[in-house]
Amino acid sequence: MTRAVRSPIGLISPLRYSRLSRLACFQRTPSQVCTFSTTPTYRFKSTLLKFDQKKNDSNTTSSKNKKPNDKNGANGANGDPNNPFGNLKWKDWVIPSILMVIVLNGFAASGIDNGAQMTFQDFKTNYLEKGLVKKVNVINGTYVQAELLSGMPRFAGFSIGSPDFFDNEMDAVQDRLGIPTNERIPIAYETRTSVWSYLIPFLPTVILIGGTYYLIAQMRKKGPNSKGGPFDSIMNVGKSKAKLFNQDTNIKVKFKDVAGCDEAKEEVMEFVSFLKNPQKYERLGAKIPRGAILSGPPGTGKTLLARATAGEAAVPFLSVSGSEFVEMFVGVGASRVRDLFATARKLAPSIVFIDEIDAIGGAREKSPMRANDEKEATLNQLLVEMDGFDSSDHVVVLAGTNRPDMLDKALLRPGRFDRHIYLDKPDIEGRKAIYKVHLRPIKMKDAVTDMFAGRLAAMTPGFSGADIANCCNEAALIAARHSADFVELKDFEQAIERVIVGLERKTRILSPQEKKTVAYHEAGHAICGWYLKYADPLLKVSIIPRGQAALGYAQYLPADQYLISEEQFEHRMIMALGGRVSEELNFDDVTTGAADDLQKVTKMANAMVLKLGMSKKLGTIVFEPKDTQMQVHKPFSEETFEVIDIEIHRLIDDAYHKCKKLLTEKLDEVDKIAKELLKKEVITRDDMIRILGPRPFEEKNDAFKKYLLPKNEDGGENPHSDSGEPAPAS
Ligand SMILES: Nc1ncnc2c1ncn2[C@@H]1O[C@H](COP(=O)(O)OP(=O)(O)OP(=O)(O)O)[C@@H](O)[C@H]1O
Ligand SMILES: [Zn+2]
């Protein structure tokens, strides 16, 4: 039984082998204990080697063994798609794992001080037979700890198969050495239990109770700013998803950050004044306005203005999108509305902002087929909540929409959203002011002058506040890409072009013939624009492909204008046809390049005839049905329909012939511009003047004249004044 087995790393008795392997197993996680790899012996050997070589080192060994196991554990939790706890955060499994490891370590240690490790055989020959042993302790009937005489290691330890066998062996050795019975080494028997052995039976219960407590805590998490834990969506389906912005922390927006919409600001100012000082109004018996609809095209600052209102009034701001009320289940939307208003009342004075209110506030179905009960229930709840305010509630409701015409009339009734504030796209002065706001954080070389902001504003007619914000950011990105220290005008010019027509696509290679077609097409547009009185000022023409579809483009600067005359319409149509006509005049064949132009022309002619009363034959009648979807019959006779057809054709044909006449006269100029384009790819207004001479009409865009036109090209010095030679095409 004590016969030693020779192994490559030393002598190991079978007895000790089994004991140590059990110890090693305790220090591993269950998954590895059960694993049979192709090199199991190697693992045991290395563990044993460490036991042999290092004294009192069991902890280090176990920690070394633990590392790869922990890693396995982590992979198990995160990497396995079937793992139901795959979504839990690291905290959720790290803490239990650490507890587990502590428990297992404690269990493994079991309170035994191992001392110098050896086999019984070694103990016998090295200590027992030499009389170096003072006392022997048999622990738990399986392990022996021998106290040695001084000068030796203090303890020696080894495992035994059974206490009886050990007793007999001890007696046998001492008999052999002739030691009298009363001087024999005392053997004590001891039972040691670790505190862990008491605790471990309770462990599953503790884990179970802790886990349940954690899950319930997760479910209870709610409120306007709930983080949305794994159980949130089920428990909080009827809760409002509004985001709460608190004055002290989140809302830094003030009225000074909203530029170019002074009237709108003035209107909402009243709400601010009310929220700050309600007594001033209530004292005189005035009812406080409940809410306002902020409408206008996308990106004109509706959300921004609402936030600024909250910022100025220094009250909590609850922001929610109309679409967040819409759910599959009936009643959820209504419940969310109720919850939103309950929260707002609790936080009062406060502002509720419902963006895209058309998602729930759209006109209710008139048909008996009740298309959308859920939407209606939500809207009704909203109406009820707004009616339910009394003036002491001090809650103001602002709502944003791009389609105020779609809203249910009941919403707009006095006592609900009784103010309607319209935010239009900014005009030149508005854009200038918005540029000044968004240029503030941009690092420029010189201070931003009025002229500089004006120049950018003049270059970007039709831009919304959001476009301007985007443009300023793009300019800074472009400058950063060139590792510049400052952002300059040229960066802004590039950014504007990018926002208008998209990225340059240098990789889109046109064949020489295609390039030529594009050049003559664009030259046709440019020449028409140059010689037509009402054409907008031209900034540049380019034949570098850009964005999704444009192979070439011309950048014009339309003035901010609110009325368009018949003649202006005609000139726009001629300009739009210039590309196609130039192709016809310069090549044997025409291409698809004019598709977009033709669409524009047709749309304009349609509008002139059907909506704007610009056809003498048809007179000042609107033919366009208001609600095209509901229209079954045309609101006019077959004869009128024919006349409409003829008139639309006539308008387009007229424009076409005038365009052809103009370009035939200016064929040389078209040729020159096209050649210049082929040479340089991009030509500017200066190139046009160099090749064609100054434009024969004074520019009509004041912003252009003020901010962009070089001084020597200005008004009076222009050889052709407004009253001079009429436009050749007119
Ligand atoms: N008048 C403005 N002054 C300053 N910045 C503006 C202005 N209008 C818009 N912006 C900028 O555009 C961004 C987007 O505006 P906002 O979200 O308020 O537009 P919106 O009208 O609510 O658009 P949508 O109808 O698409 O919801 C703002 O964060 C701001 O940076
Ligand atoms: Zn074109």
PDB file of N, CA and C in Angstrom, residues 141-196:
ATOM      1  N   GLY A 141      -9.172  12.049  11.005  1.00  0.00           N
ATOM      2  CA  GLY A 141      -8.948  10.650  10.637  1.00  0.00           C
ATOM      3  C   GLY A 141      -8.294  10.468   9.280  1.00  0.00           C
ATOM      4  N   THR A 142      -7.913  11.574   8.622  1.00  0.00           N
ATOM      5  CA  THR A 142      -7.369  11.421   7.267  1.00  0.00           C
ATOM      6  C   THR A 142      -6.024  12.095   7.090  1.00  0.00           C
ATOM      7  N   TYR A 143      -5.685  12.956   8.002  1.00  0.00           N
ATOM      8  CA  TYR A 143      -4.494  13.769   7.791  1.00  0.00           C
ATOM      9  C   TYR A 143      -3.689  13.825   9.082  1.00  0.00           C
ATOM     10  N   VAL A 144      -2.398  13.774   8.924  1.00  0.00           N
ATOM     11  CA  VAL A 144      -1.555  13.794  10.114  1.00  0.00           C
ATOM     12  C   VAL A 144      -0.684  15.032  10.109  1.00  0.00           C
ATOM     13  N   GLN A 145      -0.656  15.667  11.287  1.00  0.00           N
ATOM     14  CA  GLN A 145       0.222  16.816  11.434  1.00  0.00           C
ATOM     15  C   GLN A 145       1.181  16.481  12.570  1.00  0.00           C
ATOM     16  N   ALA A 146       2.438  16.423  12.208  1.00  0.00           N
ATOM     17  CA  ALA A 146       3.408  16.015  13.233  1.00  0.00           C
ATOM     18  C   ALA A 146       4.222  17.213  13.664  1.00  0.00           C
ATOM     19  N   GLU A 147       4.329  17.399  14.991  1.00  0.00           N
ATOM     20  CA  GLU A 147       5.150  18.499  15.501  1.00  0.00           C
ATOM     21  C   GLU A 147       6.558  17.959  15.678  1.00  0.00           C
ATOM     22  N   LEU A 148       7.550  18.697  15.160  1.00  0.00           N
ATOM     23  CA  LEU A 148       8.919  18.184  15.176  1.00  0.00           C
ATOM     24  C   LEU A 148       9.738  18.856  16.261  1.00  0.00           C
ATOM     25  N   LEU A 149      10.866  18.263  16.553  1.00  0.00           N
ATOM     26  CA  LEU A 149      11.745  18.873  17.557  1.00  0.00           C
ATOM     27  C   LEU A 149      12.361  20.135  16.987  1.00  0.00           C
ATOM     28  N   SER A 150      12.860  20.996  17.888  1.00  0.00           N
ATOM     29  CA  SER A 150      13.411  22.269  17.392  1.00  0.00           C
ATOM     30  C   SER A 150      14.609  22.015  16.480  1.00  0.00           C
ATOM     31  N   GLY A 151      14.844  23.011  15.581  1.00  0.00           N
ATOM     32  CA  GLY A 151      15.904  22.837  14.585  1.00  0.00           C
ATOM     33  C   GLY A 151      15.373  22.278  13.288  1.00  0.00           C
ATOM     34  N   MET A 152      14.192  21.740  13.344  1.00  0.00           N
ATOM     35  CA  MET A 152      13.538  21.184  12.144  1.00  0.00           C
ATOM     36  C   MET A 152      12.493  22.188  11.689  1.00  0.00           C
ATOM     37  N   PRO A 153      11.839  21.877  10.531  1.00  0.00           N
ATOM     38  CA  PRO A 153      10.603  22.633  10.273  1.00  0.00           C
ATOM     39  C   PRO A 153       9.651  22.353  11.428  1.00  0.00           C
ATOM     40  N   ARG A 154       8.762  23.281  11.738  1.00  0.00           N
ATOM     41  CA  ARG A 154       7.920  23.123  12.925  1.00  0.00           C
ATOM     42  C   ARG A 154       6.973  21.949  12.784  1.00  0.00           C
ATOM     43  N   PHE A 155       6.385  21.839  11.587  1.00  0.00           N
ATOM     44  CA  PHE A 155       5.420  20.775  11.358  1.00  0.00           C
ATOM     45  C   PHE A 155       5.785  19.956  10.138  1.00  0.00           C
ATOM     46  N   ALA A 156       5.307  18.721  10.145  1.00  0.00           N
ATOM     47  CA  ALA A 156       5.333  17.925   8.904  1.00  0.00           C
ATOM     48  C   ALA A 156       3.925  17.385   8.731  1.00  0.00           C
ATOM     49  N   GLY A 157       3.461  17.319   7.499  1.00  0.00           N
ATOM     50  CA  GLY A 157       2.081  16.873   7.299  1.00  0.00           C
ATOM     51  C   GLY A 157       1.996  15.856   6.189  1.00  0.00           C
ATOM     52  N   PHE A 158       1.073  14.911   6.329  1.00  0.00           N
ATOM     53  CA  PHE A 158       0.846  13.927   5.256  1.00  0.00           C
ATOM     54  C   PHE A 158      -0.512  13.290   5.447  1.00  0.00           C
ATOM     55  N   SER A 159      -0.993  12.684   4.369  1.00  0.00           N
ATOM     56  CA  SER A 159      -2.316  12.061   4.439  1.00  0.00           C
ATOM     57  C   SER A 159      -2.174  10.592   4.792  1.00  0.00           C
ATOM     58  N   ILE A 160      -3.243  10.081   5.403  1.00  0.00           N
ATOM     59  CA  ILE A 160      -3.245   8.645   5.725  1.00  0.00           C
ATOM     60  C   ILE A 160      -4.535   8.014   5.237  1.00  0.00           C
ATOM     61  N   GLY A 161      -4.492   6.698   5.042  1.00  0.00           N
ATOM     62  CA  GLY A 161      -5.681   5.986   4.559  1.00  0.00           C
ATOM     63  C   GLY A 161      -6.663   5.787   5.704  1.00  0.00           C
ATOM     64  N   SER A 162      -6.173   5.216   6.846  1.00  0.00           N
ATOM     65  CA  SER A 162      -7.084   5.066   7.981  1.00  0.00           C
ATOM     66  C   SER A 162      -6.283   5.206   9.279  1.00  0.00           C
ATOM     67  N   PRO A 163      -6.932   5.683  10.348  1.00  0.00           N
ATOM     68  CA  PRO A 163      -6.235   5.915  11.611  1.00  0.00           C
ATOM     69  C   PRO A 163      -5.666   4.614  12.184  1.00  0.00           C
ATOM     70  N   ASP A 164      -6.397   3.504  12.028  1.00  0.00           N
ATOM     71  CA  ASP A 164      -5.923   2.224  12.575  1.00  0.00           C
ATOM     72  C   ASP A 164      -4.602   1.820  11.948  1.00  0.00           C
ATOM     73  N   PHE A 165      -4.579   1.908  10.650  1.00  0.00           N
ATOM     74  CA  PHE A 165      -3.380   1.550   9.917  1.00  0.00           C
ATOM     75  C   PHE A 165      -2.208   2.398  10.402  1.00  0.00           C
ATOM     76  N   PHE A 166      -2.486   3.723  10.598  1.00  0.00           N
ATOM     77  CA  PHE A 166      -1.447   4.651  11.027  1.00  0.00           C
ATOM     78  C   PHE A 166      -0.931   4.277  12.436  1.00  0.00           C
ATOM     79  N   ASP A 167      -1.873   3.975  13.330  1.00  0.00           N
ATOM     80  CA  ASP A 167      -1.511   3.555  14.687  1.00  0.00           C
ATOM     81  C   ASP A 167      -0.573   2.358  14.657  1.00  0.00           C
ATOM     82  N   ASN A 168      -0.981   1.377  13.877  1.00  0.00           N
ATOM     83  CA  ASN A 168      -0.177   0.147  13.782  1.00  0.00           C
ATOM     84  C   ASN A 168       1.210   0.454  13.267  1.00  0.00           C
ATOM     85  N   GLU A 169       1.267   1.281  12.258  1.00  0.00           N
ATOM     86  CA  GLU A 169       2.568   1.609  11.670  1.00  0.00           C
ATOM     87  C   GLU A 169       3.457   2.303  12.695  1.00  0.00           C
ATOM     88  N   MET A 170       2.870   3.233  13.441  1.00  0.00           N
ATOM     89  CA  MET A 170       3.626   3.984  14.452  1.00  0.00           C
ATOM     90  C   MET A 170       4.174   3.029  15.520  1.00  0.00           C
ATOM     91  N   ASP A 171       3.272   2.131  15.955  1.00  0.00           N
ATOM     92  CA  ASP A 171       3.704   1.149  16.961  1.00  0.00           C
ATOM     93  C   ASP A 171       4.827   0.297  16.415  1.00  0.00           C
ATOM     94  N   ALA A 172       4.654  -0.159  15.174  1.00  0.00           N
ATOM     95  CA  ALA A 172       5.639  -1.048  14.581  1.00  0.00           C
ATOM     96  C   ALA A 172       7.000  -0.376  14.538  1.00  0.00           C
ATOM     97  N   VAL A 173       7.052   0.876  14.102  1.00  0.00           N
ATOM     98  CA  VAL A 173       8.337   1.572  14.005  1.00  0.00           C
ATOM     99  C   VAL A 173       8.961   1.718  15.389  1.00  0.00           C
ATOM    100  N   GLN A 174       8.118   2.120  16.367  1.00  0.00           N
ATOM    101  CA  GLN A 174       8.674   2.373  17.698  1.00  0.00           C
ATOM    102  C   GLN A 174       9.083   1.067  18.396  1.00  0.00           C
ATOM    103  N   ASP A 175       8.323  -0.005  18.082  1.00  0.00           N
ATOM    104  CA  ASP A 175       8.742  -1.318  18.580  1.00  0.00           C
ATOM    105  C   ASP A 175      10.126  -1.633  18.050  1.00  0.00           C
ATOM    106  N   ARG A 176      10.245  -1.420  16.734  1.00  0.00           N
ATOM    107  CA  ARG A 176      11.505  -1.751  16.092  1.00  0.00           C
ATOM    108  C   ARG A 176      12.654  -0.960  16.704  1.00  0.00           C
ATOM    109  N   LEU A 177      12.384   0.283  17.059  1.00  0.00           N
ATOM    110  CA  LEU A 177      13.437   1.119  17.626  1.00  0.00           C
ATOM    111  C   LEU A 177      13.614   0.864  19.127  1.00  0.00           C
ATOM    112  N   GLY A 178      12.719   0.032  19.678  1.00  0.00           N
ATOM    113  CA  GLY A 178      12.826  -0.346  21.094  1.00  0.00           C
ATOM    114  C   GLY A 178      12.485   0.797  22.032  1.00  0.00           C
ATOM    115  N   ILE A 179      11.558   1.604  21.678  1.00  0.00           N
ATOM    116  CA  ILE A 179      11.181   2.733  22.546  1.00  0.00           C
ATOM    117  C   ILE A 179      10.155   2.216  23.566  1.00  0.00           C
ATOM    118  N   PRO A 180      10.401   2.470  24.838  1.00  0.00           N
ATOM    119  CA  PRO A 180       9.462   1.986  25.854  1.00  0.00           C
ATOM    120  C   PRO A 180       8.096   2.650  25.695  1.00  0.00           C
ATOM    121  N   THR A 181       7.078   1.952  26.169  1.00  0.00           N
ATOM    122  CA  THR A 181       5.706   2.404  25.949  1.00  0.00           C
ATOM    123  C   THR A 181       5.467   3.794  26.521  1.00  0.00           C
ATOM    124  N   ASN A 182       6.052   4.081  27.699  1.00  0.00           N
ATOM    125  CA  ASN A 182       5.750   5.376  28.321  1.00  0.00           C
ATOM    126  C   ASN A 182       6.486   6.547  27.652  1.00  0.00           C
ATOM    127  N   GLU A 183       7.440   6.244  26.756  1.00  0.00           N
ATOM    128  CA  GLU A 183       8.164   7.352  26.095  1.00  0.00           C
ATOM    129  C   GLU A 183       7.723   7.518  24.642  1.00  0.00           C
ATOM    130  N   ARG A 184       6.732   6.756  24.313  1.00  0.00           N
ATOM    131  CA  ARG A 184       6.344   6.792  22.893  1.00  0.00           C
ATOM    132  C   ARG A 184       5.726   8.145  22.517  1.00  0.00           C
ATOM    133  N   ILE A 185       5.744   8.416  21.247  1.00  0.00           N
ATOM    134  CA  ILE A 185       5.228   9.712  20.760  1.00  0.00           C
ATOM    135  C   ILE A 185       3.722   9.754  20.984  1.00  0.00           C
ATOM    136  N   PRO A 186       3.239  10.823  21.656  1.00  0.00           N
ATOM    137  CA  PRO A 186       1.786  10.898  21.886  1.00  0.00           C
ATOM    138  C   PRO A 186       1.024  11.169  20.586  1.00  0.00           C
ATOM    139  N   ILE A 187      -0.088  10.457  20.419  1.00  0.00           N
ATOM    140  CA  ILE A 187      -0.933  10.647  19.234  1.00  0.00           C
ATOM    141  C   ILE A 187      -2.276  11.201  19.689  1.00  0.00           C
ATOM    142  N   ALA A 188      -2.597  12.370  19.182  1.00  0.00           N
ATOM    143  CA  ALA A 188      -3.903  12.970  19.535  1.00  0.00           C
ATOM    144  C   ALA A 188      -4.833  12.879  18.332  1.00  0.00           C
ATOM    145  N   TYR A 189      -6.119  12.666  18.635  1.00  0.00           N
ATOM    146  CA  TYR A 189      -7.109  12.619  17.543  1.00  0.00           C
ATOM    147  C   TYR A 189      -7.989  13.854  17.649  1.00  0.00           C
ATOM    148  N   GLU A 190      -8.218  14.469  16.519  1.00  0.00           N
ATOM    149  CA  GLU A 190      -8.870  15.781  16.556  1.00  0.00           C
ATOM    150  C   GLU A 190      -9.859  15.860  15.384  1.00  0.00           C
ATOM    151  N   THR A 191     -10.996  16.463  15.684  1.00  0.00           N
ATOM    152  CA  THR A 191     -11.930  16.700  14.570  1.00  0.00           C
ATOM    153  C   THR A 191     -12.015  18.200  14.351  1.00  0.00           C
ATOM    154  N   ARG A 192     -11.646  18.622  13.162  1.00  0.00           N
ATOM    155  CA  ARG A 192     -11.722  20.065  12.885  1.00  0.00           C
ATOM    156  C   ARG A 192     -12.785  20.315  11.827  1.00  0.00           C
ATOM    157  N   THR A 193     -13.636  21.293  12.074  1.00  0.00           N
ATOM    158  CA  THR A 193     -14.617  21.671  11.043  1.00  0.00           C
ATOM    159  C   THR A 193     -14.456  23.155  10.764  1.00  0.00           C
ATOM    160  N   SER A 194     -14.609  23.534   9.502  1.00  0.00           N
ATOM    161  CA  SER A 194     -14.511  24.938   9.121  1.00  0.00           C
ATOM    162  C   SER A 194     -15.876  25.572   9.335  1.00  0.00           C
ATOM    163  N   VAL A 195     -15.840  26.891   9.574  1.00  0.00           N
ATOM    164  CA  VAL A 195     -17.091  27.627   9.744  1.00  0.00           C
ATOM    165  C   VAL A 195     -17.943  27.513   8.483  1.00  0.00           C
ATOM    166  N   TRP A 196     -17.262  27.312   7.375  1.00  0.00           N
ATOM    167  CA  TRP A 196     -17.973  27.236   6.091  1.00  0.00           C
ATOM    168  C   TRP A 196     -18.891  26.029   6.018  1.00  0.00           C
TER     169      TRP A 196
END
